[in-house]
């Protein structure tokens, strides 16, 4: 994020990335995460490190249990991951090596944790890269214990406050009482960092990646922040405070109005528009059920396959899919594993690729991993007995791929019949996220029961802009007319062949984009659970000429012009 510090009197305006929706202002509590501790040299430093690691891991586990007991599942998950990290062989072996090279104990911990953290930070996998600060946090705790201190600093809030920090630690965020936190802002972190994940789960406004924040931590006393725009104002003037107060009131009123959409069905021009949830974990499924989403539009099954030494068994998968199917009366669309790209699996060897996003990813993997795909198909057919299950295939570029994928489902069904195992038929659709699929949507439609547009990848491949590269954020905008045209081609082909078409990429949760998608003929929008009611409200408020608005957007020069056009017409 670039620093846009403009000083007006004493107020300082900074900008980061909005990580959790909401607006807040109030007194600041700065959080110091760097601890200057004196570490003595014990007689057996390697044994001392192992003891300290055990102490840190135990304390993190008990914090995790506390968080879980208070229904803060994300916090508990982060703390458990950190507990594992504290006793990780790579960290401990690295400390041993530095000690063997003659480093003092305290420096050895810093050296090993920095190496591990830098290694993670350099990884292409956005999730793993975002874990880099966790290693440093764990190392800070190790150093405190080696210095004879308790593993944590105490952080006591006695009144509602805005928390500002270079890095906000997982341990801090997981223990905070959301009633006393007006908002977070941190200098580091991206939208997938643990702070962002926890802030969203707690419903606390957050701004991350605020360059330049560190320099002001010691001197600031009040702050205002907007978790949508990413604005952070330090020591706001009375005028700015009043403006943020108004924004907060508008946001609160909007949320209250959105609440009324919980469990309601919405329609446009008499056509029902389903607003479903995207889920990628069992917690997500609970949250989606909690907001009474109209079903699940995208169940990312990768969490069952990644970060483990062996593939999940058919029964394990069946249980997970059946549980999702049972949680909703509406349809649950489960995507077959989209492994590859930024999501390599550990349980089979993949040749290193020059361009993994253009490589063996999604459906392209199923031929070589035939047993894995067949097992998933069997599990899905079995789970469909428990609800309305549909299946979609990621990264489809050709009709041949779609045919091959369907043939595996036919074989799975034949096997289950022969074995007398209960199962049901499922609709099978294609994700339209490769431009070729959109351009040849008519041919593809003959082999599909529905289409689901994945705008994250469709934008990446259409604009040739890596979705992981923050510097290309302007190019990676799904409202670019080129991307919208591909969505239009897809929706038109679907209509000609009588297929339903949904959007399940992040753009479905962007009110302006959601409006245009409905105008193009999309009948299902699938979004993260916290956005379900908001998008229902957007759909319900659409004017009757939204089709014309969408058609005219197509003729504009670029994404910025489309956004301005929608803002003028709809105020979205
Ligand atoms: C997409 O590409 O838009 C999509 C929904 O899939 P994923 O983000 O999992 O690649
Ligand atoms: Mg995708």
Coordinates of C-alpha atoms and ligand atoms in Angstrom, one line a residue:
X1 CA 0.0 0.0 0.0
X2 CA 1.4 3.4 -0.8
X3 CA 1.5 6.0 1.9
X4 CA -0.7 9.0 1.2
X5 CA 0.0 11.0 4.4
X6 CA -1.4 14.5 4.1
X7 CA -1.1 16.6 7.2
X8 CA -4.0 18.9 7.8
X9 CA -3.2 20.7 11.1
X10 CA -2.4 17.8 13.4
X11 CA -4.6 15.2 11.7
X12 CA -2.7 12.6 9.7
X13 CA -4.3 10.7 6.9
X14 CA -3.0 7.2 6.0
X15 CA -4.4 4.5 3.8
X16 CA -4.2 0.7 3.8
X17 CA -6.4 -2.1 2.6
X18 CA -9.9 -2.4 4.0
X19 CA -9.9 -5.8 5.7
X20 CA -13.1 -5.9 7.6
X21 CA -16.2 -3.8 6.9
X22 CA -17.2 -1.1 9.4
X23 CA -16.4 2.4 10.6
X24 CA -15.1 3.4 14.0
X25 CA -13.4 6.2 15.9
X26 CA -12.2 6.6 19.4
X27 CA -9.2 6.6 21.8
X28 CA -6.1 4.7 20.7
X29 CA -4.4 1.8 22.4
X30 CA -1.0 1.3 20.7
X31 CA 0.3 -2.3 20.9
X32 CA 4.0 -3.0 21.3
X33 CA 4.8 -6.4 20.0
X34 CA 8.6 -6.1 20.0
X35 CA 10.0 -7.1 23.4
X36 CA 13.5 -6.2 24.5
X37 CA 14.4 -8.9 26.8
X38 CA 17.7 -10.0 28.5
X39 CA 18.3 -13.7 27.8
X40 CA 20.8 -15.4 30.1
X41 CA 23.0 -18.3 28.8
X42 CA 21.8 -21.5 30.5
X43 CA 24.1 -24.5 31.0
X44 CA 22.3 -26.5 28.3
X45 CA 20.9 -24.0 25.9
X46 CA 19.5 -26.7 23.5
X47 CA 17.5 -28.3 26.3
X48 CA 16.4 -24.8 27.5
X49 CA 15.0 -24.1 24.0
X50 CA 13.0 -27.4 24.0
X51 CA 11.6 -26.6 27.5
X52 CA 10.7 -23.1 26.4
X53 CA 9.1 -24.4 23.2
X54 CA 7.0 -26.8 25.2
X55 CA 5.9 -24.0 27.6
X56 CA 5.0 -21.7 24.7
X57 CA 3.1 -24.4 22.9
X58 CA 1.2 -25.3 26.1
X59 CA 0.3 -21.7 26.7
X60 CA -0.9 -21.2 23.1
X61 CA -3.0 -24.4 23.3
X62 CA -4.7 -23.1 26.4
X63 CA -5.3 -19.7 24.8
X64 CA -6.8 -21.7 21.8
X65 CA -9.1 -23.6 24.1
X66 CA -10.2 -20.4 25.7
X67 CA -10.9 -18.9 22.3
X68 CA -12.8 -22.0 21.2
X69 CA -14.9 -22.0 24.4
X70 CA -15.9 -18.4 23.6
X71 CA -16.9 -19.4 20.1
X72 CA -14.0 -17.7 18.5
X73 CA -13.1 -20.5 16.1
X74 CA -10.8 -18.6 13.8
X75 CA -8.8 -17.3 16.8
X76 CA -8.5 -20.8 18.1
X77 CA -7.3 -22.1 14.8
X78 CA -4.6 -19.5 14.5
X79 CA -3.4 -20.2 18.0
X80 CA -3.3 -23.9 17.4
X81 CA -1.3 -23.4 14.3
X82 CA 1.1 -21.2 16.3
X83 CA 1.4 -23.9 19.0
X84 CA 2.5 -26.4 16.3
X85 CA 5.0 -23.8 15.0
X86 CA 6.6 -23.4 18.5
X87 CA 7.8 -27.0 18.4
X88 CA 8.4 -27.1 14.7
X89 CA 11.6 -29.1 13.8
X90 CA 12.7 -26.5 11.3
X91 CA 12.6 -23.7 13.9
X92 CA 14.2 -25.8 16.6
X93 CA 16.9 -27.3 14.3
X94 CA 17.7 -23.8 13.0
X95 CA 18.2 -22.6 16.6
X96 CA 20.5 -25.6 17.3
X97 CA 22.5 -24.9 14.2
X98 CA 23.0 -21.2 15.1
X99 CA 24.0 -22.3 18.7
X100 CA 26.5 -24.7 17.1
X101 CA 27.9 -21.8 15.1
X102 CA 28.5 -20.0 18.4
X103 CA 25.6 -17.6 18.5
X104 CA 24.3 -16.5 21.9
X105 CA 20.9 -18.1 22.7
X106 CA 18.8 -15.0 22.2
X107 CA 20.4 -14.3 18.8
X108 CA 20.0 -18.0 17.7
X109 CA 16.2 -17.7 18.2
X110 CA 16.1 -14.5 16.2
X111 CA 18.3 -16.0 13.4
X112 CA 16.3 -19.2 13.0
X113 CA 12.9 -17.6 13.2
X114 CA 13.9 -14.8 10.7
X115 CA 15.1 -17.5 8.2
X116 CA 11.9 -19.4 8.5
X117 CA 9.7 -16.3 8.4
X118 CA 11.6 -15.0 5.3
X119 CA 11.2 -18.4 3.6
X120 CA 7.4 -18.3 4.2
X121 CA 7.1 -14.7 3.2
X122 CA 8.7 -15.6 -0.2
X123 CA 6.3 -18.4 -1.0
X124 CA 3.8 -18.0 -3.8
X125 CA 1.0 -19.4 -1.7
X126 CA -0.7 -16.3 -0.3
X127 CA -1.9 -18.2 2.8
X128 CA 1.5 -19.6 3.7
X129 CA 3.2 -16.2 3.0
X130 CA 0.7 -14.6 5.4
X131 CA 1.9 -17.0 8.2
X132 CA 5.4 -15.3 8.2
X133 CA 4.6 -12.9 11.0
X134 CA 3.2 -15.9 13.1
X135 CA 6.8 -17.4 13.2
X136 CA 8.2 -14.1 14.5
X137 CA 5.4 -13.9 17.1
X138 CA 6.2 -17.4 18.3
X139 CA 9.9 -16.5 18.5
X140 CA 9.1 -13.5 20.6
X141 CA 7.3 -15.7 23.0
X142 CA 10.2 -18.2 23.1
X143 CA 12.5 -15.3 23.9
X144 CA 10.3 -14.1 26.7
X145 CA 10.2 -17.6 28.3
X146 CA 14.0 -18.0 27.9
X147 CA 14.3 -14.7 29.7
X148 CA 12.3 -16.1 32.6
X149 CA 9.1 -14.0 31.7
X150 CA 5.6 -15.4 31.1
X151 CA 5.0 -16.1 27.3
X152 CA 2.5 -13.2 26.9
X153 CA 2.3 -9.5 27.5
X154 CA -0.9 -8.6 29.2
X155 CA -3.2 -6.4 27.1
X156 CA -6.1 -5.0 29.2
X157 CA -8.6 -2.7 27.6
X158 CA -10.7 -0.8 30.1
X159 CA -12.8 1.1 27.5
X160 CA -13.8 0.8 23.8
X161 CA -10.6 1.6 21.9
X162 CA -9.0 1.6 18.4
X163 CA -6.0 -0.8 18.4
X164 CA -3.0 0.3 16.4
X165 CA 0.1 -1.8 15.9
X166 CA 2.9 -2.6 13.5
X167 CA 1.8 -6.2 13.7
X168 CA -1.2 -7.3 15.8
X169 CA -0.4 -10.8 17.1
X170 CA -2.7 -13.7 16.7
X171 CA -2.6 -14.1 20.5
X172 CA -3.8 -10.5 21.0
X173 CA -6.6 -10.7 18.5
X174 CA -7.8 -14.1 19.6
X175 CA -8.2 -12.9 23.2
X176 CA -9.7 -9.5 22.6
X177 CA -13.2 -8.8 23.7
X178 CA -14.9 -7.5 20.6
X179 CA -17.2 -5.2 22.7
X180 CA -14.1 -3.2 23.7
X181 CA -12.5 -3.0 20.3
X182 CA -13.8 -0.2 18.0
X183 CA -11.4 -1.3 15.3
X184 CA -7.9 -2.5 14.3
X185 CA -5.3 -1.0 12.1
X186 CA -1.9 -2.6 11.4
X187 CA 1.2 -1.6 9.4
X188 CA 1.6 -5.1 8.0
X189 CA -0.7 -7.8 6.8
X190 CA -2.9 -8.3 3.8
X191 CA -6.5 -9.4 3.5
X192 CA -5.6 -13.0 4.2
X193 CA -3.5 -12.3 7.2
X194 CA -4.7 -13.7 10.6
X195 CA -5.7 -10.2 11.8
X196 CA -8.0 -9.8 8.8
X197 CA -9.5 -13.2 9.2
X198 CA -10.2 -12.7 12.9
X199 CA -11.4 -9.2 12.5
X200 CA -14.0 -10.3 9.9
X201 CA -15.1 -13.2 12.0
X202 CA -15.5 -10.9 15.0
X203 CA -17.3 -8.3 12.9
X204 CA -14.7 -5.6 14.0
X205 CA -13.7 -3.0 11.4
X206 CA -10.1 -3.4 10.3
X207 CA -7.5 -1.8 8.0
X208 CA -4.3 -3.6 7.3
X209 CA -1.1 -2.8 5.4
X210 CA -1.0 0.8 6.5
X211 CA 2.5 2.0 5.4
X212 CA 3.9 4.6 7.8
X213 CA 1.8 3.7 10.7
X214 CA 4.7 2.6 12.9
X215 CA 6.2 6.1 13.0
X216 CA 3.1 7.6 14.7
X217 CA 2.4 4.8 17.2
X218 CA 4.0 6.6 20.2
X219 CA 2.3 10.0 19.6
X220 CA -1.2 9.3 18.5
X221 CA -4.1 9.5 21.0
X222 CA -7.3 9.1 18.9
X223 CA -8.0 7.6 15.5
X224 CA -10.9 7.0 13.0
X225 CA -10.9 4.2 10.5
X226 CA -13.0 2.9 7.6
X227 CA -12.7 -0.8 7.0
X228 CA -14.3 -0.5 3.5
X229 CA -12.2 2.3 2.0
X230 CA -9.0 1.5 4.0
X231 CA -8.8 5.0 5.4
X232 CA -7.1 5.6 8.7
X233 CA -7.0 9.1 10.2
X234 CA -4.8 9.7 13.2
X235 CA -5.8 12.4 15.7
X236 CA -8.7 13.4 13.5
X237 CA -9.9 17.0 13.5
X238 CA -13.4 17.7 15.0
X239 CA -14.7 18.0 11.4
X240 CA -13.2 14.6 10.4
X241 CA -14.5 13.0 13.6
X242 CA -18.0 14.3 12.8
X243 CA -17.8 13.0 9.2
X244 CA -16.7 9.5 10.5
X245 CA -19.5 9.7 13.0
X246 CA -22.0 10.3 10.2
X247 CA -20.4 7.5 8.1
X248 CA -20.7 5.1 11.0
X249 CA -24.4 6.0 11.5
X250 CA -25.1 5.4 7.8
X251 CA -23.3 2.1 7.9
X252 CA -25.1 1.0 11.0
X253 CA -28.4 2.0 9.5
X254 CA -27.5 0.1 6.3
X255 CA -26.6 -3.0 8.4
X256 CA -29.8 -2.8 10.3
X257 CA -31.7 -2.6 7.1
X258 CA -29.8 -5.5 5.6
X259 CA -30.6 -7.6 8.7
X260 CA -34.2 -7.6 7.5
X261 CA -33.1 -9.6 4.5
X262 CA -32.0 -12.5 6.7
X263 CA -33.8 -15.6 5.4
X264 CA -35.7 -13.6 2.8
X265 CA -35.8 -14.6 -0.9
X266 CA -35.2 -11.9 -3.4
X267 CA -36.1 -11.5 -7.1
X268 CA -35.5 -9.3 -10.0
X269 CA -38.4 -8.6 -12.4
X270 CA -40.2 -11.8 -11.2
X271 CA -37.1 -14.0 -11.6
X272 CA -35.8 -15.4 -8.2
X273 CA -32.2 -14.5 -7.6
X274 CA -30.6 -16.9 -5.2
X275 CA -27.9 -15.3 -2.8
X276 CA -25.9 -18.2 -1.6
X277 CA -22.7 -18.6 0.4
X278 CA -19.1 -19.5 -0.6
X279 CA -17.6 -21.9 2.0
X280 CA -14.2 -23.5 2.4
X281 CA -14.4 -25.0 5.9
X282 CA -16.8 -26.4 8.4
X283 CA -16.9 -23.1 10.3
X284 CA -17.9 -21.3 7.0
X285 CA -20.8 -23.8 6.6
X286 CA -22.0 -22.9 10.2
X287 CA -21.7 -19.2 9.4
X288 CA -23.6 -19.6 6.1
X289 CA -26.4 -21.5 7.8
X290 CA -26.3 -18.8 10.5
X291 CA -27.2 -16.0 8.0
X292 CA -29.8 -18.3 6.4
X293 CA -28.1 -18.2 3.0
X294 CA -30.2 -19.6 0.1
X295 CA -27.8 -22.6 -0.1
X296 CA -24.1 -22.9 -1.0
X297 CA -23.0 -21.6 -4.4
X298 CA -19.3 -22.7 -4.1
X299 CA -18.0 -25.3 -1.7
X300 CA -14.2 -25.1 -2.2
X301 CA -13.2 -28.7 -1.3
X302 CA -9.4 -28.0 -1.3
X303 CA -9.3 -27.7 2.5
X304 CA -9.9 -31.5 2.6
X305 CA -6.9 -32.2 0.3
X306 CA -4.2 -29.6 1.1
X307 CA -1.6 -29.6 4.0
X308 CA -1.8 -33.4 4.6
X309 CA 0.5 -36.3 3.7
X310 CA -2.3 -38.5 2.3
X311 CA -5.4 -37.9 0.3
X312 CA -8.7 -37.8 2.3
X313 CA -10.6 -41.1 2.1
X314 CA -13.8 -41.4 0.2
X315 CA -15.7 -41.8 3.6
X316 CA -14.1 -38.7 5.1
X317 CA -15.1 -36.7 2.1
X318 CA -18.6 -38.2 2.1
X319 CA -19.1 -37.1 5.7
X320 CA -18.0 -33.6 4.9
X321 CA -20.2 -33.2 1.8
X322 CA -23.2 -34.9 3.5
X323 CA -22.9 -32.5 6.5
X324 CA -23.0 -29.5 4.1
X325 CA -25.9 -31.0 2.2
X326 CA -27.9 -31.5 5.5
X327 CA -27.2 -27.9 6.6
X328 CA -29.3 -26.3 3.9
X329 CA -32.7 -26.8 2.3
X330 CA -31.4 -24.9 -0.8
X331 CA -28.9 -26.3 -3.2
X332 CA -25.3 -27.0 -2.2
X333 CA -22.9 -26.7 -5.1
X334 CA -19.7 -28.6 -4.4
X335 CA -16.6 -27.9 -6.6
X336 CA -14.3 -30.8 -7.2
X337 CA -10.7 -30.2 -6.0
X338 CA -9.0 -27.2 -7.6
X339 CA -5.5 -28.3 -6.8
X340 CA -2.5 -26.7 -8.5
X341 CA -1.7 -23.0 -9.2
X342 CA -1.2 -21.5 -5.8
X343 CA -2.6 -24.6 -4.1
X344 CA -0.2 -27.6 -4.4
X345 CA -1.1 -30.8 -2.7
X346 CA 1.5 -32.7 -0.6
X347 CA 0.4 -36.2 -1.2
X348 CA 1.5 -36.5 -4.8
X349 CA 4.5 -35.2 -6.7
X350 CA 3.9 -32.3 -9.1
X351 CA 6.7 -31.3 -11.5
X352 CA 7.8 -27.8 -10.8
X353 CA 6.2 -25.4 -13.4
X354 CA 7.3 -22.1 -14.8
X355 CA 3.8 -20.7 -14.6
X356 CA 1.7 -22.7 -12.2
X357 CA -1.5 -20.7 -12.8
X358 CA -1.2 -21.6 -16.5
X359 CA -0.2 -25.2 -15.6
X360 CA -1.6 -28.4 -14.3
X361 CA -4.5 -27.1 -12.2
X362 CA -8.1 -28.1 -11.5
X363 CA -9.6 -30.4 -14.1
X364 CA -6.2 -30.7 -15.9
X365 CA -5.0 -32.8 -13.0
X366 CA -7.8 -35.4 -13.0
X367 CA -6.3 -37.6 -15.7
X368 CA -3.0 -38.3 -13.8
X369 CA -4.8 -38.3 -10.4
X370 CA -7.6 -40.5 -11.7
X371 CA -8.2 -42.5 -8.4
X372 CA -8.4 -39.2 -6.4
X373 CA -11.0 -37.8 -8.8
X374 CA -13.0 -41.0 -8.9
X375 CA -13.0 -41.2 -5.1
X376 CA -14.3 -37.6 -4.9
X377 CA -17.0 -38.3 -7.5
X378 CA -18.1 -41.4 -5.5
X379 CA -18.2 -39.4 -2.3
X380 CA -20.3 -36.6 -3.9
X381 CA -22.8 -39.0 -5.4
X382 CA -23.2 -40.7 -2.0
X383 CA -23.6 -37.4 -0.2
X384 CA -26.3 -36.2 -2.6
X385 CA -28.7 -38.6 -0.9
X386 CA -28.7 -36.1 2.0
X387 CA -29.8 -33.0 0.2
X388 CA -29.8 -31.0 -3.1
X389 CA -26.2 -31.5 -4.2
X390 CA -24.8 -30.2 -7.4
X391 CA -21.2 -30.5 -8.6
X392 CA -19.0 -28.2 -10.6
X393 CA -15.7 -28.7 -12.3
X394 CA -12.9 -26.0 -12.0
X395 CA -10.7 -24.7 -14.8
X396 CA -12.7 -26.0 -17.7
X397 CA -11.3 -24.7 -21.0
X398 CA -12.6 -27.4 -23.5
X399 CA -15.6 -29.6 -24.2
X400 CA -13.3 -32.6 -24.1
X401 CA -12.4 -31.8 -20.4
X402 CA -16.1 -31.6 -19.5
X403 CA -16.9 -34.8 -21.3
X404 CA -14.0 -36.6 -19.5
X405 CA -15.1 -35.3 -16.1
X406 CA -18.7 -36.4 -16.7
X407 CA -17.5 -39.8 -17.8
X408 CA -15.8 -40.3 -14.4
X409 CA -19.1 -39.4 -12.6
X410 CA -20.8 -42.0 -14.9
X411 CA -18.2 -44.6 -13.9
X412 CA -18.6 -43.7 -10.2
X413 CA -22.4 -44.1 -10.4
X414 CA -22.0 -47.5 -12.2
X415 CA -19.7 -48.7 -9.4
X416 CA -22.0 -47.6 -6.7
X417 CA -24.9 -49.3 -8.4
X418 CA -22.9 -52.5 -8.7
X419 CA -21.9 -52.3 -5.0
X420 CA -25.5 -51.5 -3.9
X421 CA -24.3 -48.3 -2.2
X422 CA -27.0 -45.6 -1.8
X423 CA -26.4 -42.6 -4.0
X424 CA -28.3 -40.1 -6.1
X425 CA -27.9 -38.3 -9.5
X426 CA -26.3 -34.8 -9.4
X427 CA -26.3 -31.9 -11.8
X428 CA -22.9 -31.2 -13.1
X429 CA -21.8 -27.8 -14.2
X430 CA -18.7 -26.0 -15.4
X431 CA -16.9 -23.2 -13.7
X432 CA -16.4 -20.5 -16.4
X433 CA -13.1 -19.0 -15.3
X434 CA -11.0 -19.5 -18.4
X435 CA -11.8 -17.1 -21.2
X436 CA -12.0 -20.1 -23.7
X437 CA -14.9 -21.5 -21.8
X438 CA -16.8 -18.2 -22.0
X439 CA -16.0 -17.7 -25.7
X440 CA -17.1 -21.2 -26.6
X441 CA -19.9 -21.3 -24.0
X442 CA -22.5 -22.5 -26.6
X443 CA -20.5 -25.7 -27.3
X444 CA -19.9 -26.2 -23.6
X445 CA -23.5 -25.7 -22.7
X446 CA -24.5 -28.9 -24.5
X447 CA -22.4 -30.9 -21.9
X448 CA -23.3 -28.9 -18.8
X449 CA -26.3 -28.6 -16.4
X450 CA -25.3 -25.1 -15.3
X451 CA -22.5 -22.5 -15.5
X452 CA -20.9 -20.7 -12.6
X453 CA -18.6 -17.8 -13.5
X454 CA -15.4 -17.6 -11.4
X455 CA -14.6 -13.9 -11.8
X456 CA -11.3 -14.2 -9.8
X457 CA -9.7 -16.4 -12.4
X458 CA -11.7 -15.1 -15.4
X459 CA -10.3 -11.6 -14.6
X460 CA -6.8 -12.9 -14.0
X461 CA -6.7 -14.8 -17.3
X462 CA -8.5 -12.1 -19.4
X463 CA -6.4 -9.2 -18.2
X464 CA -3.2 -11.3 -17.9
X465 CA -2.9 -9.9 -14.3
X466 CA -1.8 -12.2 -11.6
X467 CA -4.5 -12.2 -8.9
X468 CA -1.9 -12.5 -6.2
X469 CA 0.0 -9.4 -7.2
X470 CA -1.3 -6.4 -5.3
X471 CA 0.5 -4.0 -7.6
X472 CA -1.8 -5.1 -10.5
X473 CA -5.0 -4.5 -8.4
X474 CA -6.2 -1.8 -10.9
X475 CA -5.8 -4.2 -13.8
X476 CA -7.4 -7.1 -12.0
X477 CA -10.8 -5.5 -11.9
X478 CA -13.8 -7.7 -12.9
X479 CA -15.7 -4.6 -13.9
X480 CA -13.5 -4.1 -17.0
X481 CA -15.7 -4.3 -20.0
X482 CA -13.6 -7.1 -21.5
X483 CA -14.5 -9.3 -18.4
X484 CA -18.1 -8.2 -18.4
X485 CA -18.4 -9.2 -22.1
X486 CA -17.2 -12.7 -21.3
X487 CA -19.8 -12.8 -18.5
X488 CA -22.4 -11.6 -21.0
X489 CA -21.5 -14.3 -23.6
X490 CA -21.7 -16.9 -20.9
X491 CA -25.1 -15.7 -19.6
X492 CA -26.5 -15.5 -23.2
X493 CA -25.3 -19.1 -24.1
X494 CA -26.8 -20.3 -20.8
X495 CA -30.1 -18.7 -21.6
X496 CA -30.1 -20.2 -25.2
X497 CA -29.6 -23.7 -23.7
X498 CA -31.9 -23.3 -20.7
X499 CA -29.1 -23.5 -18.1
X500 CA -28.9 -21.5 -14.9
X501 CA -25.8 -19.2 -14.5
X502 CA -24.3 -18.0 -11.3
X503 CA -21.3 -15.9 -10.3
X504 CA -19.2 -17.2 -7.4
X505 CA -16.1 -15.1 -7.7
X506 CA -15.4 -12.2 -5.2
X507 CA -17.1 -9.8 -7.6
X508 CA -20.5 -11.2 -6.6
X509 CA -20.1 -9.5 -3.3
X510 CA -19.2 -6.1 -4.9
X511 CA -22.6 -4.3 -5.0
X512 CA -21.9 -2.5 -8.3
X513 CA -20.7 -5.7 -9.9
X514 CA -23.6 -7.7 -8.5
X515 CA -26.1 -5.2 -10.0
X516 CA -24.5 -5.6 -13.4
X517 CA -24.5 -9.4 -13.2
X518 CA -28.2 -9.5 -12.6
X519 CA -28.6 -7.1 -15.5
X520 CA -26.7 -9.7 -17.7
X521 CA -29.1 -12.5 -16.7
X522 CA -27.2 -14.1 -13.8
X523 CA -29.7 -15.8 -11.4
X524 CA -27.5 -16.7 -8.5
X525 CA -24.8 -14.7 -6.6
X526 CA -22.6 -16.6 -4.3
X527 CA -20.7 -14.6 -1.6
X528 CA -19.0 -15.0 1.8
X529 CA -21.5 -15.4 4.5
X530 CA -21.2 -11.8 6.0
X531 CA -22.1 -10.4 2.6
X532 CA -25.3 -12.5 2.0
X533 CA -27.8 -10.0 3.5
X534 CA -26.1 -7.0 1.9
X535 CA -26.3 -8.5 -1.6
X536 CA -29.9 -9.5 -1.1
X537 CA -30.6 -5.9 -0.2
X538 CA -28.8 -4.7 -3.4
X539 CA -30.8 -7.1 -5.6
X540 CA -34.0 -6.1 -4.0
X541 CA -33.3 -2.5 -4.7
X542 CA -32.4 -2.8 -8.4
X543 CA -34.3 -0.6 -10.9
X544 CA -36.1 -2.2 -13.8
X545 CA -33.7 -0.8 -16.4
X546 CA -30.7 -2.7 -15.0
X547 CA -30.4 -4.7 -18.2
X548 CA -29.9 -1.5 -20.3
X549 CA -27.4 -0.2 -17.7
X550 CA -25.4 -3.5 -18.0
X551 CA -25.5 -3.3 -21.8
X552 CA -24.3 0.3 -21.8
X553 CA -21.5 -0.5 -19.4
X554 CA -20.1 -2.9 -22.0
X555 CA -19.3 0.0 -24.4
X556 CA -17.2 2.0 -21.8
X557 CA -13.4 2.4 -21.9
X558 CA -12.5 0.7 -18.7
X559 CA -13.3 -0.5 -15.2
X560 CA -13.1 3.0 -13.6
X561 CA -15.6 4.3 -16.2
X562 CA -17.9 1.3 -15.5
X563 CA -17.7 2.0 -11.7
X564 CA -18.5 5.7 -12.2
X565 CA -21.4 4.8 -14.5
X566 CA -22.9 2.4 -11.9
X567 CA -22.3 4.9 -9.1
X568 CA -24.1 7.6 -11.1
X569 CA -27.0 5.5 -12.0
X570 CA -27.5 3.4 -8.8
X571 CA -25.4 5.1 -6.1
X572 CA -23.6 1.7 -5.6
Ligands
LIG1 C1 -12.8 -17.9 -9.1 O1 -11.8 -18.1 -9.8 O2 -13.5 -16.8 -9.3 C2 -13.3 -18.8 -8.1 C3 -14.5 -18.7 -7.5 O3 -12.5 -19.8 -7.8 P1 -11.2 -19.6 -6.8 O4 -11.2 -18.3 -6.3 O5 -11.3 -20.7 -5.8 O6 -10.1 -19.9 -7.8
LIG2 MG1 -11.0 -20.1 -9.8

